[in-house]
Short mmCIF file of N, CA, C and O in Angstrom, two decimals:
data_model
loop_
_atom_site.label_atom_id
_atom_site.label_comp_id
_atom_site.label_asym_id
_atom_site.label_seq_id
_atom_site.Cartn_x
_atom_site.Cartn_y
_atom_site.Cartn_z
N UNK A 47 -9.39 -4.93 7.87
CA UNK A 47 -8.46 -4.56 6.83
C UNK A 47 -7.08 -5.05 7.20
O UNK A 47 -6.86 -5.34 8.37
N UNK A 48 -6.17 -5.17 6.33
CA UNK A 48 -4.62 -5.68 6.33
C UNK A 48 -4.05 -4.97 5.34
O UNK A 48 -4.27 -4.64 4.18
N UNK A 49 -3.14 -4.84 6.31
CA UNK A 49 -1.90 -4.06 5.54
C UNK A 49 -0.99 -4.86 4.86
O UNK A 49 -0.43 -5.76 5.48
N UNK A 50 -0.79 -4.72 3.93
CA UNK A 50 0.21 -5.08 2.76
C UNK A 50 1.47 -4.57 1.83
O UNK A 50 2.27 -4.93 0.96
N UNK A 51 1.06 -3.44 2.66
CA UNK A 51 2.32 -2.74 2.12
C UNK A 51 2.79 -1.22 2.26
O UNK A 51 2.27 -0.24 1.73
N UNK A 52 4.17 -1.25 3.29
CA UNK A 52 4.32 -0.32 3.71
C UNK A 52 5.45 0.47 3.62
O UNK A 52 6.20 0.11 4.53
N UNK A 53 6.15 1.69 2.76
CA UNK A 53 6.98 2.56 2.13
C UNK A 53 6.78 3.96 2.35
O UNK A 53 5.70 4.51 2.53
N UNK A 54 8.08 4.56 2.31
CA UNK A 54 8.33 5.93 2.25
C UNK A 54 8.20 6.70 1.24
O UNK A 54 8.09 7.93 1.24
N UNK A 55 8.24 5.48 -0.20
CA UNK A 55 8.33 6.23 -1.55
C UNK A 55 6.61 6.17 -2.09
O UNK A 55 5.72 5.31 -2.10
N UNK A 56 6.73 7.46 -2.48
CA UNK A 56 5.23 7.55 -2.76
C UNK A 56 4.67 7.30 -4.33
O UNK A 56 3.46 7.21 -4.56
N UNK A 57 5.53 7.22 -5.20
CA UNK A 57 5.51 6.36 -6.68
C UNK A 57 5.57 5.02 -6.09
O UNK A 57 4.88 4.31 -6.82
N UNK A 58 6.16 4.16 -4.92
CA UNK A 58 5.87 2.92 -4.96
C UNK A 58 4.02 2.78 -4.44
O UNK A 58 3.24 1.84 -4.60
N UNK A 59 3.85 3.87 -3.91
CA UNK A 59 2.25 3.71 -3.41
C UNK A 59 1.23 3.84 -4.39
O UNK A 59 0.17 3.21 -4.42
N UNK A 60 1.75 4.98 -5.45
CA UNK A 60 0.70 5.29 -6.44
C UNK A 60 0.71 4.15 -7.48
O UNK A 60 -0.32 3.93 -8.13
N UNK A 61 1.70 3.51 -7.65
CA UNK A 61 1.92 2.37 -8.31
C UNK A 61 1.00 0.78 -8.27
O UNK A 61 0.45 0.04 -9.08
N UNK A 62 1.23 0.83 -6.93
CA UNK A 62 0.49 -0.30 -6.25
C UNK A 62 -0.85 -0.23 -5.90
O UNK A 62 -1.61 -1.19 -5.79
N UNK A 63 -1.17 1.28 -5.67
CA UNK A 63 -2.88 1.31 -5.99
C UNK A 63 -3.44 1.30 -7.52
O UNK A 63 -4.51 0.83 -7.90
N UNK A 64 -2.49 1.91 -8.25
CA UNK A 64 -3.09 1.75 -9.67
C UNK A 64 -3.32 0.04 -9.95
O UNK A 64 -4.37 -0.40 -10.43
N UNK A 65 -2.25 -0.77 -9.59
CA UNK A 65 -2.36 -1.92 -9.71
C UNK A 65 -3.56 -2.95 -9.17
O UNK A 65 -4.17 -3.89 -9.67
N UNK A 66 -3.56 -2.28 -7.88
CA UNK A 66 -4.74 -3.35 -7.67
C UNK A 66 -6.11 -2.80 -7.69
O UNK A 66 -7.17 -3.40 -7.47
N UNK A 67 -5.86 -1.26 -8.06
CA UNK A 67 -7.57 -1.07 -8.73
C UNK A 67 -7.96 -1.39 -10.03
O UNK A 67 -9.14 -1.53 -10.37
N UNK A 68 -6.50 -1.55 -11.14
CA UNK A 68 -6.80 -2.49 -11.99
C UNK A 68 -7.32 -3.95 -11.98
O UNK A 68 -7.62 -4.60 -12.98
N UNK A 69 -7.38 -4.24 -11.07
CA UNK A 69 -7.40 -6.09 -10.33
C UNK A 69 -9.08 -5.88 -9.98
O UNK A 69 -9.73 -6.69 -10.64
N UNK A 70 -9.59 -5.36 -9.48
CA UNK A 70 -10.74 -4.41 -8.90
C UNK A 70 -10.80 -4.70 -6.91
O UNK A 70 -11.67 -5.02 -6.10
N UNK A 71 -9.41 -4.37 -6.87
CA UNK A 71 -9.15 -4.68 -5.55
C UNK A 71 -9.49 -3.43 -5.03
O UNK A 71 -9.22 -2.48 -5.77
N UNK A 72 -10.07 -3.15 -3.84
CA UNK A 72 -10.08 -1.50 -3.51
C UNK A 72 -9.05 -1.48 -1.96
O UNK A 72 -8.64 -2.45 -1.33
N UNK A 73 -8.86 -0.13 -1.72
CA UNK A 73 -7.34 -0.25 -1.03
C UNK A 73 -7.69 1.22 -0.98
O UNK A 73 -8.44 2.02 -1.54
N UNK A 74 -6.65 1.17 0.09
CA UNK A 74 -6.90 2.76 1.39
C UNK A 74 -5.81 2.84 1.28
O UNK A 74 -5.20 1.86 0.84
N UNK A 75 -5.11 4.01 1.61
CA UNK A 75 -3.56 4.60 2.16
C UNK A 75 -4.02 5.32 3.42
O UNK A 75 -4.96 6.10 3.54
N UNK A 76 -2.86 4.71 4.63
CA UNK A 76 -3.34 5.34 5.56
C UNK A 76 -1.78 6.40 5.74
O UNK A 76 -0.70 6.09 5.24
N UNK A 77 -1.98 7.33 6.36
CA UNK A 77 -0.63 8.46 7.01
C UNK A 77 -0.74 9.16 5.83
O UNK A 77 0.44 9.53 5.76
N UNK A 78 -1.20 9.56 4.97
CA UNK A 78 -0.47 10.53 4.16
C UNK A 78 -0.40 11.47 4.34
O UNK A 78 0.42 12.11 3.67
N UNK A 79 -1.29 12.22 5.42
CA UNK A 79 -1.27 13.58 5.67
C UNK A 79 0.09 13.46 6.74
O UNK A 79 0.58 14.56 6.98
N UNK A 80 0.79 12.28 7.43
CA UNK A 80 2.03 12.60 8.14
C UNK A 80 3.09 13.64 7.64
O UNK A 80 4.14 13.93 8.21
N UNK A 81 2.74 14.01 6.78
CA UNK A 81 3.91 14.73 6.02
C UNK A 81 4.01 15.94 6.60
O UNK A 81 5.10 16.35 6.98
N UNK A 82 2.61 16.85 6.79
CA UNK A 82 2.21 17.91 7.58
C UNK A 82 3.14 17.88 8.99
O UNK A 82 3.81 18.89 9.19
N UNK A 83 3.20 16.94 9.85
CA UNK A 83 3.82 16.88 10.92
C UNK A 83 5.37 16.71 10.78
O UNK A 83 6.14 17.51 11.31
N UNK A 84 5.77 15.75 10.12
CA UNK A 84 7.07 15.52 9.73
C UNK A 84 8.00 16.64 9.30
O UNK A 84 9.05 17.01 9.84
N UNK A 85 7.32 17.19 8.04
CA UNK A 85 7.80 18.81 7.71
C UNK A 85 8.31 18.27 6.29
O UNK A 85 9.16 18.91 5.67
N UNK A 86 7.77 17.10 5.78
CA UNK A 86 7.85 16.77 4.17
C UNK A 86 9.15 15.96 4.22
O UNK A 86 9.39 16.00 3.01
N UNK A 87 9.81 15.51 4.56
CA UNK A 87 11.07 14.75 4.46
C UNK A 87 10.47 13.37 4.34
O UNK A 87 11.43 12.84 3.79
N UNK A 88 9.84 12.70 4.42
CA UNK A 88 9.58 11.29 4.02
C UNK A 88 9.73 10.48 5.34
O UNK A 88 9.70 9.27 5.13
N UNK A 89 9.87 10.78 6.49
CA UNK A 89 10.25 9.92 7.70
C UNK A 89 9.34 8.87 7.99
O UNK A 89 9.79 7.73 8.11
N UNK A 90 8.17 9.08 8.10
CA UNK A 90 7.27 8.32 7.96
C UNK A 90 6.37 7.47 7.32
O UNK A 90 5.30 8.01 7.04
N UNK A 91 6.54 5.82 6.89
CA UNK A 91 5.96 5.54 6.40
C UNK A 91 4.58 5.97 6.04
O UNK A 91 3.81 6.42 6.89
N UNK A 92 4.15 5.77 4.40
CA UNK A 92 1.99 5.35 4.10
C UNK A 92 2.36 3.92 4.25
O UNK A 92 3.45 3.36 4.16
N UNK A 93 1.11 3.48 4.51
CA UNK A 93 0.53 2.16 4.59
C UNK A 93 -0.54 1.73 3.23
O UNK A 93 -1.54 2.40 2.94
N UNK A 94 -0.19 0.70 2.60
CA UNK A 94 -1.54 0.43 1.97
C UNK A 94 -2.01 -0.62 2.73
O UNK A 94 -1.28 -1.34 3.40
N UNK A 95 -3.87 -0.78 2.61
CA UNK A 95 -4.56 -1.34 3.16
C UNK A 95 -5.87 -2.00 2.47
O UNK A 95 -6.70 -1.25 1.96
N UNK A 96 -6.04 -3.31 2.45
CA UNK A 96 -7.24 -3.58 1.69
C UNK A 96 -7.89 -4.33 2.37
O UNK A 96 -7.63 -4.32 3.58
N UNK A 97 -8.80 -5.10 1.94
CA UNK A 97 -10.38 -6.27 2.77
C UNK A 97 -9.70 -7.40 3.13
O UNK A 97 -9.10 -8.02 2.25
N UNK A 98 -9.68 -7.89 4.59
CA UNK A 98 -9.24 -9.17 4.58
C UNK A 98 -8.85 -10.16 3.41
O UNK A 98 -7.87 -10.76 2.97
N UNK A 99 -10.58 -9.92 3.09
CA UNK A 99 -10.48 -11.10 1.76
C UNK A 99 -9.87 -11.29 0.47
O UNK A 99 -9.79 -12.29 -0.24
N UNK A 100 -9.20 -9.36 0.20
CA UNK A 100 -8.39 -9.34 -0.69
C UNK A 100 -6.75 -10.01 -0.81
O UNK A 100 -6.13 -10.45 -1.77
N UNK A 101 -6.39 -9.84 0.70
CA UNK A 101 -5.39 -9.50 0.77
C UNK A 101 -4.40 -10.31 -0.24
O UNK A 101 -3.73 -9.90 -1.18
N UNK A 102 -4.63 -12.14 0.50
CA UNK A 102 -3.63 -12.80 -0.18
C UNK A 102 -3.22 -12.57 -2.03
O UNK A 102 -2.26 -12.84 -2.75
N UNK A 103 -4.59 -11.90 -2.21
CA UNK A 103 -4.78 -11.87 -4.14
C UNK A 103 -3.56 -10.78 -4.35
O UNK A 103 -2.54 -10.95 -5.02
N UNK A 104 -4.01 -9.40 -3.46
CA UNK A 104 -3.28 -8.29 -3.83
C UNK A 104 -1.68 -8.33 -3.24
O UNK A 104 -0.81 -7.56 -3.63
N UNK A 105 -1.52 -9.24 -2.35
CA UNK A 105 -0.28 -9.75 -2.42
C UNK A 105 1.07 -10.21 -3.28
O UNK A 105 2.27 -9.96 -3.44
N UNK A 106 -0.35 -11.30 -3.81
CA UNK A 106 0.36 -11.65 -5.20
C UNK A 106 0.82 -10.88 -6.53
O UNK A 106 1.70 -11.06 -7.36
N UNK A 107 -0.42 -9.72 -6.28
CA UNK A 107 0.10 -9.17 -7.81
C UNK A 107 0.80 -8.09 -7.14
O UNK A 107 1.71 -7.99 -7.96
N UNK A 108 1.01 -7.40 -6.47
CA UNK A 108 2.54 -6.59 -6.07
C UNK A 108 3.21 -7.58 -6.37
O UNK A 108 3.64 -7.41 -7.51
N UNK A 109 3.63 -8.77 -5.84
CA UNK A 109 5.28 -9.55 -5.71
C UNK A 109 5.43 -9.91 -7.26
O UNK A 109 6.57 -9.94 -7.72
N UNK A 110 4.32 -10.18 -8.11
CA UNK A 110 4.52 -10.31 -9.16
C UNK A 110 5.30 -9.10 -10.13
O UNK A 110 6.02 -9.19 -11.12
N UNK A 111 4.84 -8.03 -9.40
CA UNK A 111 5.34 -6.62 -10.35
C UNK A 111 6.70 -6.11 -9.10
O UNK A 111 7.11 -4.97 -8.89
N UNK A 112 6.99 -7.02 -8.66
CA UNK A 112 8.56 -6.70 -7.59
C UNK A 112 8.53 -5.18 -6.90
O UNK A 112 9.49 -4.41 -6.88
N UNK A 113 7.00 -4.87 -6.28
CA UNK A 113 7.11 -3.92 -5.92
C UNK A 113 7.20 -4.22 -4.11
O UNK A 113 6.52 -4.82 -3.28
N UNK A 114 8.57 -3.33 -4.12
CA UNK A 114 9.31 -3.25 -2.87
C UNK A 114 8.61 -2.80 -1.17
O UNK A 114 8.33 -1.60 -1.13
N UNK A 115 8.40 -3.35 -0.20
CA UNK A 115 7.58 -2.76 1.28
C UNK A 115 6.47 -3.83 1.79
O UNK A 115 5.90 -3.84 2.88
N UNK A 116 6.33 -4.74 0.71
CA UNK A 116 5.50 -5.75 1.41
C UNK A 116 5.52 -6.21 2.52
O UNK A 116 6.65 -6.52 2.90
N UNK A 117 4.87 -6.36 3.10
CA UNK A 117 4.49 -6.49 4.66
C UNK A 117 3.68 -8.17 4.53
O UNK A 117 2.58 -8.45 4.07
N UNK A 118 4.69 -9.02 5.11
CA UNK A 118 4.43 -10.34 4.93
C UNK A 118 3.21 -10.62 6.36
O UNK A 118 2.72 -11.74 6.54
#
């Protein structure tokens, strides 16, 4: 798996999975339970994560929709 994209804001995450499960890309978020430890303040990045083989595709359609954390 590869990461593609990594933010504090969690509308940029729900965003970008809606997007590429529209695509029929499938994609993981990893850390979200960090929040538990953190104490909810946002300090810690989620990660999105998809199939090698997706990646370069789901790349493209984030940068296409200018969504911000891409992880080149």
């Amino acid at each position: 798996m590869k990461e593609i994209l990594r933010s504090t804001d969690p509308t940029a995450i729900a965003f970008s999975t809606a997007l590429l499960r529209a695509e029929d890309i499938d994609c993981f978020v990893l850390d979200v339970h960090m929040s538990v430890l953190e104490g909810g303040i946002g300090l810690f990045p989620r990660r999105l994560m998809v199939a090698d083989r997706d990646a370069f595709r789901a790349r493209a359609i984030l940068a296409d929709n200018d969504v911000d954390g891409l992880v080149r």
